[in-house]
Amino acid sequence: MELIILVIGMIAAFLAGAYVRKPFAVVRKEQREPMEAEPEKETGKLPISEQLANMLSYDGRPQDGE
């Protein structure tokens, strides 16, 4: 009996979550004119590999230039 109540509760929780999130809702996007590719802007950021290397080599001392 307890197992049946547990299963019904789990199903109800799943359905409530699915209702709130609406993962199965089909939304059609309006067809828009294709956008022209914008040239990449220089953001001044380092590549991810260099950022990771900087993060891993940080030892707590002030960094140069900042």
PDB file of C-alpha atoms in Angstrom:
ATOM      1  CA  MET A   1       0.000   0.000   0.000  1.00  0.00           C
ATOM      2  CA  GLU A   2       2.797   2.383   0.903  1.00  0.00           C
ATOM      3  CA  LEU A   3       4.578   1.580  -2.345  1.00  0.00           C
ATOM      4  CA  ILE A   4       1.490   2.456  -4.391  1.00  0.00           C
ATOM      5  CA  ILE A   5       1.170   5.810  -2.615  1.00  0.00           C
ATOM      6  CA  LEU A   6       4.873   6.472  -3.214  1.00  0.00           C
ATOM      7  CA  VAL A   7       4.587   5.685  -6.931  1.00  0.00           C
ATOM      8  CA  ILE A   8       1.473   7.860  -7.299  1.00  0.00           C
ATOM      9  CA  GLY A   9       3.270  10.703  -5.497  1.00  0.00           C
ATOM     10  CA  MET A  10       6.306  10.394  -7.763  1.00  0.00           C
ATOM     11  CA  ILE A  11       4.117  10.466 -10.859  1.00  0.00           C
ATOM     12  CA  ALA A  12       2.229  13.490  -9.533  1.00  0.00           C
ATOM     13  CA  ALA A  13       5.520  15.291  -8.800  1.00  0.00           C
ATOM     14  CA  PHE A  14       6.790  14.530 -12.305  1.00  0.00           C
ATOM     15  CA  LEU A  15       3.603  15.807 -13.913  1.00  0.00           C
ATOM     16  CA  ALA A  16       3.628  18.959 -11.770  1.00  0.00           C
ATOM     17  CA  GLY A  17       7.246  19.644 -12.737  1.00  0.00           C
ATOM     18  CA  ALA A  18       6.500  18.994 -16.392  1.00  0.00           C
ATOM     19  CA  TYR A  19       3.541  21.374 -16.209  1.00  0.00           C
ATOM     20  CA  VAL A  20       5.657  24.126 -14.658  1.00  0.00           C
ATOM     21  CA  ARG A  21       8.666  23.734 -16.983  1.00  0.00           C
ATOM     22  CA  LYS A  22       6.682  22.827 -20.114  1.00  0.00           C
ATOM     23  CA  PRO A  23       9.574  20.917 -21.716  1.00  0.00           C
ATOM     24  CA  PHE A  24       7.331  19.398 -24.362  1.00  0.00           C
ATOM     25  CA  ALA A  25       5.733  22.656 -25.508  1.00  0.00           C
ATOM     26  CA  VAL A  26       6.279  23.222 -29.208  1.00  0.00           C
ATOM     27  CA  VAL A  27       7.087  26.841 -29.979  1.00  0.00           C
ATOM     28  CA  ARG A  28       7.490  27.825 -33.577  1.00  0.00           C
ATOM     29  CA  LYS A  29       9.970  30.562 -34.262  1.00  0.00           C
ATOM     30  CA  GLU A  30       9.039  33.204 -36.729  1.00  0.00           C
ATOM     31  CA  GLN A  31      11.085  33.000 -39.863  1.00  0.00           C
ATOM     32  CA  ARG A  32      13.331  35.980 -39.989  1.00  0.00           C
ATOM     33  CA  GLU A  33      15.597  37.254 -42.684  1.00  0.00           C
ATOM     34  CA  PRO A  34      19.060  35.758 -42.328  1.00  0.00           C
ATOM     35  CA  MET A  35      21.296  38.154 -40.498  1.00  0.00           C
ATOM     36  CA  GLU A  36      24.572  39.139 -42.041  1.00  0.00           C
ATOM     37  CA  ALA A  37      27.584  37.847 -40.186  1.00  0.00           C
ATOM     38  CA  GLU A  38      29.067  40.621 -38.121  1.00  0.00           C
ATOM     39  CA  PRO A  39      32.838  40.868 -38.063  1.00  0.00           C
ATOM     40  CA  GLU A  40      34.274  39.639 -34.801  1.00  0.00           C
ATOM     41  CA  LYS A  41      35.028  42.447 -32.427  1.00  0.00           C
ATOM     42  CA  GLU A  42      38.216  42.527 -30.429  1.00  0.00           C
ATOM     43  CA  THR A  43      37.144  42.137 -26.816  1.00  0.00           C
ATOM     44  CA  GLY A  44      40.568  42.330 -25.248  1.00  0.00           C
ATOM     45  CA  LYS A  45      40.104  38.935 -23.592  1.00  0.00           C
ATOM     46  CA  LEU A  46      42.738  36.257 -23.597  1.00  0.00           C
ATOM     47  CA  PRO A  47      42.020  32.864 -25.116  1.00  0.00           C
ATOM     48  CA  ILE A  48      40.527  30.315 -22.713  1.00  0.00           C
ATOM     49  CA  SER A  49      43.755  28.308 -22.563  1.00  0.00           C
ATOM     50  CA  GLU A  50      45.718  31.371 -21.433  1.00  0.00           C
ATOM     51  CA  GLN A  51      43.032  32.321 -18.905  1.00  0.00           C
ATOM     52  CA  LEU A  52      43.163  28.814 -17.459  1.00  0.00           C
ATOM     53  CA  ALA A  53      46.963  28.885 -17.294  1.00  0.00           C
ATOM     54  CA  ASN A  54      46.836  32.246 -15.487  1.00  0.00           C
ATOM     55  CA  MET A  55      44.259  30.950 -13.023  1.00  0.00           C
ATOM     56  CA  LEU A  56      46.211  27.788 -12.245  1.00  0.00           C
ATOM     57  CA  SER A  57      49.511  29.659 -11.794  1.00  0.00           C
ATOM     58  CA  TYR A  58      48.063  32.294  -9.434  1.00  0.00           C
ATOM     59  CA  ASP A  59      49.813  32.235  -6.065  1.00  0.00           C
ATOM     60  CA  GLY A  60      48.129  35.137  -4.266  1.00  0.00           C
ATOM     61  CA  ARG A  61      50.633  37.857  -5.067  1.00  0.00           C
ATOM     62  CA  PRO A  62      49.560  40.983  -6.998  1.00  0.00           C
ATOM     63  CA  GLN A  63      49.697  40.489 -10.740  1.00  0.00           C
ATOM     64  CA  ASP A  64      51.710  42.622 -13.137  1.00  0.00           C
ATOM     65  CA  GLY A  65      49.945  45.642 -14.601  1.00  0.00           C
ATOM     66  CA  GLU A  66      46.910  45.573 -12.360  1.00  0.00           C
TER      67      GLU A  66
END
